[in-house]
mmCIF file of C-alpha atoms in Angstrom:
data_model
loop_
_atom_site.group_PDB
_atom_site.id
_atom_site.type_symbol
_atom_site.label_atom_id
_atom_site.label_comp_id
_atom_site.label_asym_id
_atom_site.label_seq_id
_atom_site.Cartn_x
_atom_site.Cartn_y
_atom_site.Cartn_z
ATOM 1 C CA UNK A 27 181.453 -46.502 140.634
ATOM 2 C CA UNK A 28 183.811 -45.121 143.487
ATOM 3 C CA UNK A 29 187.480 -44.136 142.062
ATOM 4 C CA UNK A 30 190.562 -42.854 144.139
ATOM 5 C CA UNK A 31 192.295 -39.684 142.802
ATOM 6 C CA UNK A 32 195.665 -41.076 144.780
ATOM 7 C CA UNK A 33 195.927 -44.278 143.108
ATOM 8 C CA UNK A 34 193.261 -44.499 140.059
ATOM 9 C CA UNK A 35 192.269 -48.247 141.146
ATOM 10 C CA UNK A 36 188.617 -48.539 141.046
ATOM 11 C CA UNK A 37 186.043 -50.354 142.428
ATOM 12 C CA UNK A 38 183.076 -51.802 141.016
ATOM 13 C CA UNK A 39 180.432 -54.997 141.139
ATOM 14 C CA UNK A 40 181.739 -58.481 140.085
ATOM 15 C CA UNK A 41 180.049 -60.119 136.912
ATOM 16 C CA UNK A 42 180.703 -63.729 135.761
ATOM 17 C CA UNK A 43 183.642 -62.123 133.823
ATOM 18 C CA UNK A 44 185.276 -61.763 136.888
ATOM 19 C CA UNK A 45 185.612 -65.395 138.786
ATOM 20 C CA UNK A 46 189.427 -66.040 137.615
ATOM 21 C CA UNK A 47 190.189 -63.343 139.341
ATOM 22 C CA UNK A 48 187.693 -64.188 142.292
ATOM 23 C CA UNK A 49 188.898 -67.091 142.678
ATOM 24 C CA UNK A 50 192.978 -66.416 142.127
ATOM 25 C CA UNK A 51 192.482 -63.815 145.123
ATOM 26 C CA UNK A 52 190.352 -66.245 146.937
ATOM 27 C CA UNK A 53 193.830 -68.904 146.558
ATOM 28 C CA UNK A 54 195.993 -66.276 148.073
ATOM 29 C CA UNK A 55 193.789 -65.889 150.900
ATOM 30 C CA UNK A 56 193.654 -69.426 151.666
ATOM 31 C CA UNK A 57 197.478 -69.466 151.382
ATOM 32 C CA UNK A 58 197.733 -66.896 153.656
ATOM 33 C CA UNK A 59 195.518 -68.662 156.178
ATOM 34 C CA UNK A 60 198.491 -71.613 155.953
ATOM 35 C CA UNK A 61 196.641 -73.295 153.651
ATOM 36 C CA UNK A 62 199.431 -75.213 151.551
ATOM 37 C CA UNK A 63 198.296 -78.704 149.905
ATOM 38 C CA UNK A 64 198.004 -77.531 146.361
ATOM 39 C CA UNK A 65 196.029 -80.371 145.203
ATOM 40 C CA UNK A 66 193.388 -79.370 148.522
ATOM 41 C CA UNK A 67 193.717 -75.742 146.770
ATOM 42 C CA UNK A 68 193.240 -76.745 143.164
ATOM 43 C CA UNK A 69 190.216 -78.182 144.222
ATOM 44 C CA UNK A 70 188.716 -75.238 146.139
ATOM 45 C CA UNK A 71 189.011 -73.040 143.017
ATOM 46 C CA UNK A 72 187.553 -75.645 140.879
ATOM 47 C CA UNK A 73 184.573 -76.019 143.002
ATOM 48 C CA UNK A 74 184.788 -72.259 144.088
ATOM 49 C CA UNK A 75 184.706 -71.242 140.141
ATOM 50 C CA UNK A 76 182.002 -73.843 139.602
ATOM 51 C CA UNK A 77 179.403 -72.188 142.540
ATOM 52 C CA UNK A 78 180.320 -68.778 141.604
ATOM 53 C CA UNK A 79 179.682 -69.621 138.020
ATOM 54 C CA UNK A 80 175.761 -70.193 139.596
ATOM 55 C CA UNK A 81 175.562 -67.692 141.734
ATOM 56 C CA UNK A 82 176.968 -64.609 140.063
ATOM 57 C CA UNK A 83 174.154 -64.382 137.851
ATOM 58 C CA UNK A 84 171.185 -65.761 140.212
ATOM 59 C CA UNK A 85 172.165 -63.042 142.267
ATOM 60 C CA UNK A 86 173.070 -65.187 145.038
ATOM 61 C CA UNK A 87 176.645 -63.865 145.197
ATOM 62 C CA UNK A 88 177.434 -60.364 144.933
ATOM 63 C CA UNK A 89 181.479 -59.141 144.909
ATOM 64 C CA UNK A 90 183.160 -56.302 144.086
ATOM 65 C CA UNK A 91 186.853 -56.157 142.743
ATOM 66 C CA UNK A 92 188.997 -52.851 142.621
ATOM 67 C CA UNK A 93 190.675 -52.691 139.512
ATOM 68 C CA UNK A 94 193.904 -50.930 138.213
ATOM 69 C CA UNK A 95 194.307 -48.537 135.159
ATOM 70 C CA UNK A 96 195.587 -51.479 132.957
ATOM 71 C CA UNK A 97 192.441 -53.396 134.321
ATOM 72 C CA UNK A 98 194.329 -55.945 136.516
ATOM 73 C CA UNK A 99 192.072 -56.720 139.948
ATOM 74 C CA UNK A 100 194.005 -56.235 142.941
ATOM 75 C CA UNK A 101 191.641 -56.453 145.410
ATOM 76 C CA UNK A 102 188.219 -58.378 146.320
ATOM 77 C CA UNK A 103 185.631 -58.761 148.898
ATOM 78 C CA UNK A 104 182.070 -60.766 148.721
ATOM 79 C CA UNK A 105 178.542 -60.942 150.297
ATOM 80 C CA UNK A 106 176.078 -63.863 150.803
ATOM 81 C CA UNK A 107 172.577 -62.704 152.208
ATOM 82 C CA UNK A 108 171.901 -65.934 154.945
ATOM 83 C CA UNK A 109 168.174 -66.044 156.169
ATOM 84 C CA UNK A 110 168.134 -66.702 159.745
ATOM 85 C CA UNK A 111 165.192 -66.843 161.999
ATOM 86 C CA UNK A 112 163.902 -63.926 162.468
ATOM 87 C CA UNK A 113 165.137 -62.123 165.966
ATOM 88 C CA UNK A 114 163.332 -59.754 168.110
ATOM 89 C CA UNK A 115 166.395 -57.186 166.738
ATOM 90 C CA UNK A 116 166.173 -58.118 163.423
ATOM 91 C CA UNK A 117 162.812 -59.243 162.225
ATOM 92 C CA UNK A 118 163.929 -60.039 158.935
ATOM 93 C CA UNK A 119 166.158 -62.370 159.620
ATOM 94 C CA UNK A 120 168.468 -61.497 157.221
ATOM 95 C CA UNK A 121 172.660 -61.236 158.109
ATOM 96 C CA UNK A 122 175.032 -59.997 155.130
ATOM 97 C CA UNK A 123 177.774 -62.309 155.412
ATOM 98 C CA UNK A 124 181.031 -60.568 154.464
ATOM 99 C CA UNK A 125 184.038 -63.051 152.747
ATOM 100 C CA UNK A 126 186.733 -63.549 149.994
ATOM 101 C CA UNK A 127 188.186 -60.097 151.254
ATOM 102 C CA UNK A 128 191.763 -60.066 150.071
ATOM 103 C CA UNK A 129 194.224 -58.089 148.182
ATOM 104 C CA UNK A 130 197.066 -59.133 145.845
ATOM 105 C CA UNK A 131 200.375 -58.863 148.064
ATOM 106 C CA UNK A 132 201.801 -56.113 145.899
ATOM 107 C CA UNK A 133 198.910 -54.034 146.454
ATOM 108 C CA UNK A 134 198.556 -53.920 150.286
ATOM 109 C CA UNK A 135 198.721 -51.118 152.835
ATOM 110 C CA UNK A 136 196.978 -48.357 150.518
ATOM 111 C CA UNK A 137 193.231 -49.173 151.641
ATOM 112 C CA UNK A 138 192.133 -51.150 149.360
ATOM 113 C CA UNK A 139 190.407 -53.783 151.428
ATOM 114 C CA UNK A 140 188.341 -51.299 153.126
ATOM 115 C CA UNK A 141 187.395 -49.717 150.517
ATOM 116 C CA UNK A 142 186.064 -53.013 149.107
ATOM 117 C CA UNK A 143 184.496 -53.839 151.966
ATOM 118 C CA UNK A 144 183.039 -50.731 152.584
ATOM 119 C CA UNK A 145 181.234 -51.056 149.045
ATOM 120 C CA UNK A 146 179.913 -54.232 150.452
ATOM 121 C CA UNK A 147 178.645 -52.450 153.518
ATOM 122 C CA UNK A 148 176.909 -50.151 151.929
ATOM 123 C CA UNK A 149 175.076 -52.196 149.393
ATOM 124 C CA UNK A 150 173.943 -54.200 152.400
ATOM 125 C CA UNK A 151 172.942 -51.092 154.268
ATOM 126 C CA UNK A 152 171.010 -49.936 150.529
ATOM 127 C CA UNK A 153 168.935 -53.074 150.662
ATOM 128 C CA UNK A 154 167.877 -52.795 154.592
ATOM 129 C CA UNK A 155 170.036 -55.483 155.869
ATOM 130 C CA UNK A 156 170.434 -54.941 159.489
ATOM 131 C CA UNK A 157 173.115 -57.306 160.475
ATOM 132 C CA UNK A 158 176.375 -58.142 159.075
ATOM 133 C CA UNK A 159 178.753 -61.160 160.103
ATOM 134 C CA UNK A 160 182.536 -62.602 158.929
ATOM 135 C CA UNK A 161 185.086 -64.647 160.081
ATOM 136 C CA UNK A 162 188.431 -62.508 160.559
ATOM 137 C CA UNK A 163 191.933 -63.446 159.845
ATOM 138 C CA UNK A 164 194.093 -62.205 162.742
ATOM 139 C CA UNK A 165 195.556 -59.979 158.862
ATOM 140 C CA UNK A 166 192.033 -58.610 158.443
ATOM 141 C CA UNK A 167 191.172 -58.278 162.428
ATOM 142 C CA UNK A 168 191.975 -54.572 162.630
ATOM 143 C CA UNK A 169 190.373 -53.018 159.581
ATOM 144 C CA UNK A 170 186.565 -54.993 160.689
ATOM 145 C CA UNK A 171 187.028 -53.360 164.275
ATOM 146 C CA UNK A 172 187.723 -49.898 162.661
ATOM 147 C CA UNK A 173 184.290 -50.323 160.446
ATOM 148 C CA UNK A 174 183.071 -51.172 163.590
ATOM 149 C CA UNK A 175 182.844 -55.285 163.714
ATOM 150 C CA UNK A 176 182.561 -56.298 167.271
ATOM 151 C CA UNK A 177 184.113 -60.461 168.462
ATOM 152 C CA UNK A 178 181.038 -62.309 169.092
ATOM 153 C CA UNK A 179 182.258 -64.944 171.522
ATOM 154 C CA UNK A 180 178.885 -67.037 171.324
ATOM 155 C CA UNK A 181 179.477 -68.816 167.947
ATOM 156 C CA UNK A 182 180.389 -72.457 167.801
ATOM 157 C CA UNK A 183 181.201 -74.982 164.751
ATOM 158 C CA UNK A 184 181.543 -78.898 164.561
ATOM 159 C CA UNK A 185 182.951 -80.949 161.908
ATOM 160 C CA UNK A 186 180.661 -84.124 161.452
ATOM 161 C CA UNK A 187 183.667 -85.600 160.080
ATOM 162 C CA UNK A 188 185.444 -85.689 162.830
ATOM 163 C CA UNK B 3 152.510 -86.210 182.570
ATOM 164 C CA UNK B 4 154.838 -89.725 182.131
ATOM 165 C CA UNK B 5 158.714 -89.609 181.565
ATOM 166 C CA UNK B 6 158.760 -91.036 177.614
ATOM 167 C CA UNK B 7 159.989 -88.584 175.515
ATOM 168 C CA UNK B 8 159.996 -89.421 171.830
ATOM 169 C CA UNK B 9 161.290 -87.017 168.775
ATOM 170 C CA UNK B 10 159.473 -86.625 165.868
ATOM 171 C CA UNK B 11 160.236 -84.184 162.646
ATOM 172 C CA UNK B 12 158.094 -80.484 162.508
ATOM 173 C CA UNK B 13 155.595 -80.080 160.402
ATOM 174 C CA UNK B 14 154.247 -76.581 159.668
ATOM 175 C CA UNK B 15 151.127 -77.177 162.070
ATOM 176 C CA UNK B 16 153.803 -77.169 164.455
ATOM 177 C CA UNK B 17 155.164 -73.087 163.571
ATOM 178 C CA UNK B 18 152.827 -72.154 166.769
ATOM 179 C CA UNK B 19 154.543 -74.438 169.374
ATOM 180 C CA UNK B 20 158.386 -73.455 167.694
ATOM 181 C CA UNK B 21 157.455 -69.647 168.229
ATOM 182 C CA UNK B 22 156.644 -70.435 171.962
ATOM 183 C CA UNK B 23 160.116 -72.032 171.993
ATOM 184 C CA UNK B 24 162.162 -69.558 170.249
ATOM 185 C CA UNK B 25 160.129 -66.884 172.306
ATOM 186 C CA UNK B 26 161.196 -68.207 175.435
ATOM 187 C CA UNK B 27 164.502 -69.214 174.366
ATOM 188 C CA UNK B 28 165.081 -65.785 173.808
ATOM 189 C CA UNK B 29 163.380 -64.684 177.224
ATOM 190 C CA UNK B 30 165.073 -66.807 179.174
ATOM 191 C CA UNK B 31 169.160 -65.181 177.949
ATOM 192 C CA UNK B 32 167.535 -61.543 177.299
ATOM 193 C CA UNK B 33 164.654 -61.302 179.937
ATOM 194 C CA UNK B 34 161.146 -60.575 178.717
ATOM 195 C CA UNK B 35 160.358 -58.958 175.677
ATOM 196 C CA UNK B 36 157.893 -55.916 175.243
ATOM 197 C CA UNK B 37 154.252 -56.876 174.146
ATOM 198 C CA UNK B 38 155.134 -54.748 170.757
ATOM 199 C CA UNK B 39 158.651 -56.585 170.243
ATOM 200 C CA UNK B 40 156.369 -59.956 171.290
ATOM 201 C CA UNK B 41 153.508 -59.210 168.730
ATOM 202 C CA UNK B 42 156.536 -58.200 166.104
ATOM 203 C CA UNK B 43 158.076 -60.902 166.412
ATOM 204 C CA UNK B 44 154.974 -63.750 166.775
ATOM 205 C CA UNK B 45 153.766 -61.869 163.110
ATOM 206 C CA UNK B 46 157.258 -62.216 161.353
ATOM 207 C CA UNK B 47 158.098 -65.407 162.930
ATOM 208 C CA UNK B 48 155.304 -67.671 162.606
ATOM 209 C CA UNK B 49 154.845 -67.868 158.593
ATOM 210 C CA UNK B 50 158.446 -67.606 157.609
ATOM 211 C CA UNK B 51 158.891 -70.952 159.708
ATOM 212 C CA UNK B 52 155.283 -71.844 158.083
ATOM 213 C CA UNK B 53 156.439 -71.563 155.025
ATOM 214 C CA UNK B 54 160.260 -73.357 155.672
ATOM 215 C CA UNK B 55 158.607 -76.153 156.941
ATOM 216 C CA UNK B 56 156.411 -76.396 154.008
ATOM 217 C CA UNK B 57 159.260 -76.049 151.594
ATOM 218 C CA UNK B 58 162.047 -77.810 153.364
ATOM 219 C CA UNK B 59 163.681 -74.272 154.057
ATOM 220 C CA UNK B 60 163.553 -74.978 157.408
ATOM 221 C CA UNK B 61 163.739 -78.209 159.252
ATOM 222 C CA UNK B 62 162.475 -78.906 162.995
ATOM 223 C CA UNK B 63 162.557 -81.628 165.054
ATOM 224 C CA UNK B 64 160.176 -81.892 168.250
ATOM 225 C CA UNK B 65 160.523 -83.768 171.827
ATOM 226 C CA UNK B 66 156.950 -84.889 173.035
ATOM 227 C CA UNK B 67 156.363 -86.136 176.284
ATOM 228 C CA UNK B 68 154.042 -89.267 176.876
ATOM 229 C CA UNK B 69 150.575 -87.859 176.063
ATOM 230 C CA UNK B 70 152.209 -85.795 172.855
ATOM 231 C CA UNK B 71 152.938 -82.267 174.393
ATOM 232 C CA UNK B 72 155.964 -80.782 172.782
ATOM 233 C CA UNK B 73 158.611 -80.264 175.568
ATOM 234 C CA UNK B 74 161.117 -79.273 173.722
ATOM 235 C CA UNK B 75 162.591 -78.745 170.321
ATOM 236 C CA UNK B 76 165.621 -77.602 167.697
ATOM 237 C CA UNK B 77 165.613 -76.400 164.067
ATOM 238 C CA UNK B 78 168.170 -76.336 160.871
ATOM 239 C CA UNK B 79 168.797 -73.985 158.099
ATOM 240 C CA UNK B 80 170.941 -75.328 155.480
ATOM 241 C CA UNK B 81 172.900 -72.363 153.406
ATOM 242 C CA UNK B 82 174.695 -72.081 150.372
ATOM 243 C CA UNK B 83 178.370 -71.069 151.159
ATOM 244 C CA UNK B 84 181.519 -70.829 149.033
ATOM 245 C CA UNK B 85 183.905 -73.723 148.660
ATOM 246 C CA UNK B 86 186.889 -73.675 151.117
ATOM 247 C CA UNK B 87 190.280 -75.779 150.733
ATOM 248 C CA UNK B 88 188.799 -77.933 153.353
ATOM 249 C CA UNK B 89 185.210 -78.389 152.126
ATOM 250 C CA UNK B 90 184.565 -78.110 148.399
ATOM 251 C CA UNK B 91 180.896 -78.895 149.500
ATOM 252 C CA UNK B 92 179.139 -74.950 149.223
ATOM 253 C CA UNK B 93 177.018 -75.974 152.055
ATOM 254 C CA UNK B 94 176.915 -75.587 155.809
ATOM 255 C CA UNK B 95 173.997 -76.607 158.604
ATOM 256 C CA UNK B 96 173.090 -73.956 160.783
ATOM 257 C CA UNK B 97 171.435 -74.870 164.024
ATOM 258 C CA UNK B 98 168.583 -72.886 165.629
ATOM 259 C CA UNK B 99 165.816 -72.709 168.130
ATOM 260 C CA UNK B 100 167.240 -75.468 170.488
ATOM 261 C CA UNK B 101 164.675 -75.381 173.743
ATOM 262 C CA UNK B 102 163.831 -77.336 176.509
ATOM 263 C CA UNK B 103 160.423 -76.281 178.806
ATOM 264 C CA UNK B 104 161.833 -75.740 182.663
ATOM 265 C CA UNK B 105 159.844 -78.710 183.511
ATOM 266 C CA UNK B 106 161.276 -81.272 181.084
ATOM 267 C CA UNK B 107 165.604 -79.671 182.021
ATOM 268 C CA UNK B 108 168.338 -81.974 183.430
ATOM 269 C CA UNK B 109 167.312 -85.165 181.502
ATOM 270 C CA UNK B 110 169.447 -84.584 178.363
ATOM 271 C CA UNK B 111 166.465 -84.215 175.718
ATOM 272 C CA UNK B 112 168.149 -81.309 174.428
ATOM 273 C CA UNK B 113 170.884 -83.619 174.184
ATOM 274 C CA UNK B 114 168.657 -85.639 172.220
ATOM 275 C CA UNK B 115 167.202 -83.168 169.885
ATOM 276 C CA UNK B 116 170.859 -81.516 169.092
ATOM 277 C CA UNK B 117 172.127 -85.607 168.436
ATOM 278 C CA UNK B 118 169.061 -86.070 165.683
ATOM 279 C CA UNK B 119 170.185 -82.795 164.048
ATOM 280 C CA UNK B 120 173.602 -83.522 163.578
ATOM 281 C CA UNK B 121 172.673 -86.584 162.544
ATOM 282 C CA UNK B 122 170.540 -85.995 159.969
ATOM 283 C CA UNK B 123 173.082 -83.982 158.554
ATOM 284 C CA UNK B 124 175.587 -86.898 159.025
ATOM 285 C CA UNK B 125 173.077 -88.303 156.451
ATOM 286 C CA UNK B 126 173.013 -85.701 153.969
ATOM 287 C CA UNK B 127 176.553 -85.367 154.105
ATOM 288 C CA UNK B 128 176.358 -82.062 155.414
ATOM 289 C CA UNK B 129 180.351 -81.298 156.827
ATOM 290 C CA UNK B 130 180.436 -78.506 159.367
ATOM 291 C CA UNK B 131 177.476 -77.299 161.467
ATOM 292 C CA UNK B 132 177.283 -73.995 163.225
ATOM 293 C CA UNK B 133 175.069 -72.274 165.999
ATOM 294 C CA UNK B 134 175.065 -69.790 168.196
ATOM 295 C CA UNK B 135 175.637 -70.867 172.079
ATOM 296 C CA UNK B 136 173.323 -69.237 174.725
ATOM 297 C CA UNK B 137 175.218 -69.390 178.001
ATOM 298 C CA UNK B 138 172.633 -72.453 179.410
ATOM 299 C CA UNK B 139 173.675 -74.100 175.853
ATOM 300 C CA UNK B 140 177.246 -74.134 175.386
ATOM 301 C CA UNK B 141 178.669 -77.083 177.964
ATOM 302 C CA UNK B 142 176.486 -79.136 175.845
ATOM 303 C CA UNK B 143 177.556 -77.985 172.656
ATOM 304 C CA UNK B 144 181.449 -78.354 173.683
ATOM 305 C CA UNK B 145 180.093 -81.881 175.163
ATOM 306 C CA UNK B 146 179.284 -82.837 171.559
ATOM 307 C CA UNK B 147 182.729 -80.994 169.890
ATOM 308 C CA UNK B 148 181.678 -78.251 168.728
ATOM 309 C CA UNK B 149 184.583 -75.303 168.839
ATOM 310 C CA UNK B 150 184.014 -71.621 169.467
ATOM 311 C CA UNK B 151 185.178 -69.510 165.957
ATOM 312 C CA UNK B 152 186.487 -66.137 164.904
ATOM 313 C CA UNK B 153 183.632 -64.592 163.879
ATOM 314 C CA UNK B 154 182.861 -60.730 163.950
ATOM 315 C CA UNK B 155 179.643 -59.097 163.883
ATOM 316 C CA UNK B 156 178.243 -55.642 162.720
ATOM 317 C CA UNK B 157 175.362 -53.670 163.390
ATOM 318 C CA UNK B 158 174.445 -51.982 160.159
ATOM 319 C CA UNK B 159 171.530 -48.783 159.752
#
């Protein structure tokens, strides 16, 4: 458990206990990413709270929440452990991918992401994993480059929907 | 050699032939690789895809010329991923190991091979499929729709 003589907010693993507030934080990053259709949003944490519910406890998911005195979490981040191929770089094949970093308006500027995702960095790093990816909001762009994230400009997505 | 290609799923006899293709993938964007990062990588390589093709882990799909030589190839890893206001489904296709031999280039089999992927996961309702774009890959990825993303990468240890 890390704690913060400044500001007493704490951070420490997610359990199952945890996914309202998961998944509340998980909303506000959305709507910050212009997400607005509620009923599109409603759905996300239904199904969100639903996979979490899984994968909490199969250890598929792992998060971390910082938490204030009166025990309110401010602040998230999460990992997923993909299996890729294995690379000549990294012969497990294994990338940490990083996500659900947020923090409750109120409770911005004072760190708190980082230090979130700096947990989730180093519980990576504990377990061997040699690569970690994420998808940056042009919000979160700045702290991942000053833990040392680089752009990859080779990755490409397509919606079969389309 | 004759010019009919046909495209047939991997099996795990076929974890040999997809190492040659992800070896040379690799060799042809990085240059060669070192006979100990070679030998690493042959030993890590071929029984994890073994092993995906036995238990559906991994799926491949192969391009065989008219007397059943593989000529080229592409793979898919399907992983669980958290549900986002735009899919609810927690899954997503990742593409891999997409290789034509110099021989068998400029006759749109890769073409072929990425169109069977993506379509299979048309079928399985799969929703977004992602990759990673050598620099001999991408026009044909953009050809097909497929968008370049934000992503950021670190290098951890």
């Amino acid at each position: 458990m890390v704690t913060s003589a400044d500001d007493e907010i704490t951070i420490r693993p997610a359990t199952v206990a945890d996914i309202p507030d998961l998944v509340r934080l998980r909303r506000v990053m959305f709507e910050a990413m212009d997400h607005d259709d509620p009923v599109k949003l409603d759905a996300m944490e239904e199904a969100a709270s639903a996979y979490l519910a899984g994968a909490i406890p199969a250890g598929e998911f792992h998060g971390w929440v910082a938490v204030t005195p009166a025990g309110e979490a401010v602040s998230t981040s999460g990992v997923v452990i993909d299996q890729h191929p294995p690379t000549p770089a990294n012969l497990s094949g294994q990338i940490g991918y990083v996500m659900n970093v947020v923090t409750a308006p109120e409770y911005r500027r004072q760190g708190l992401a980082r230090r979130v995702t700096q947990a989730a960095l180093e519980w990576l790093d504990g377990r061997g994993i040699q690569r970690a990816s994420l998808h940056a909001t042009e919000m979160g762009q700045p702290l991942y480059e000053s833990l040392g994230f680089e752009p990859t400009t080779n990755e490409m997505r397509l919606e079969t929907g389309k | 050699m004759t010019d009919e290609i046909t495209i047939r799923p991997a099996t795990p006899g076929d974890a040999g032939a997809i190492f040659h293709q992800r070896r040379a993938m690799f060799e042809d964007v990085f240059g060669a690789l070192g006979p100990d990062d070679a030998a690493t990588m042959e030993t890590t390589f071929i029984p994890w895809v073994r092993r995906g093709l036995t238990d559906g882990s991994y799926r491949g799909w192969l391009a065989c010329n008219g007397d059943g030589h593989v000529v080229a190839g592409g793979g898919l890893i399907v992983h669980e991923w958290m549900a986002s206001p735009l899919h609810p489904d927690p899954r997503r296709a990742y593409m891999a190991n997409v290789y034509t031999e110099p021989a068998y280039r400029r006759r749109g089999i890769a073409r072929r091979i990425v169109d069977t992927i993506v379509a299979w996961c048309r079928t399985e309702g799969l929703k977004v499929v992602w990759l990673h774009a050598s620099p001999f890959g991408r026009p044909l990825y953009e050809s097909l729709g497929f968008e370049p993303t934000n992503e950021m990468r670190l290098r951890l240890g």
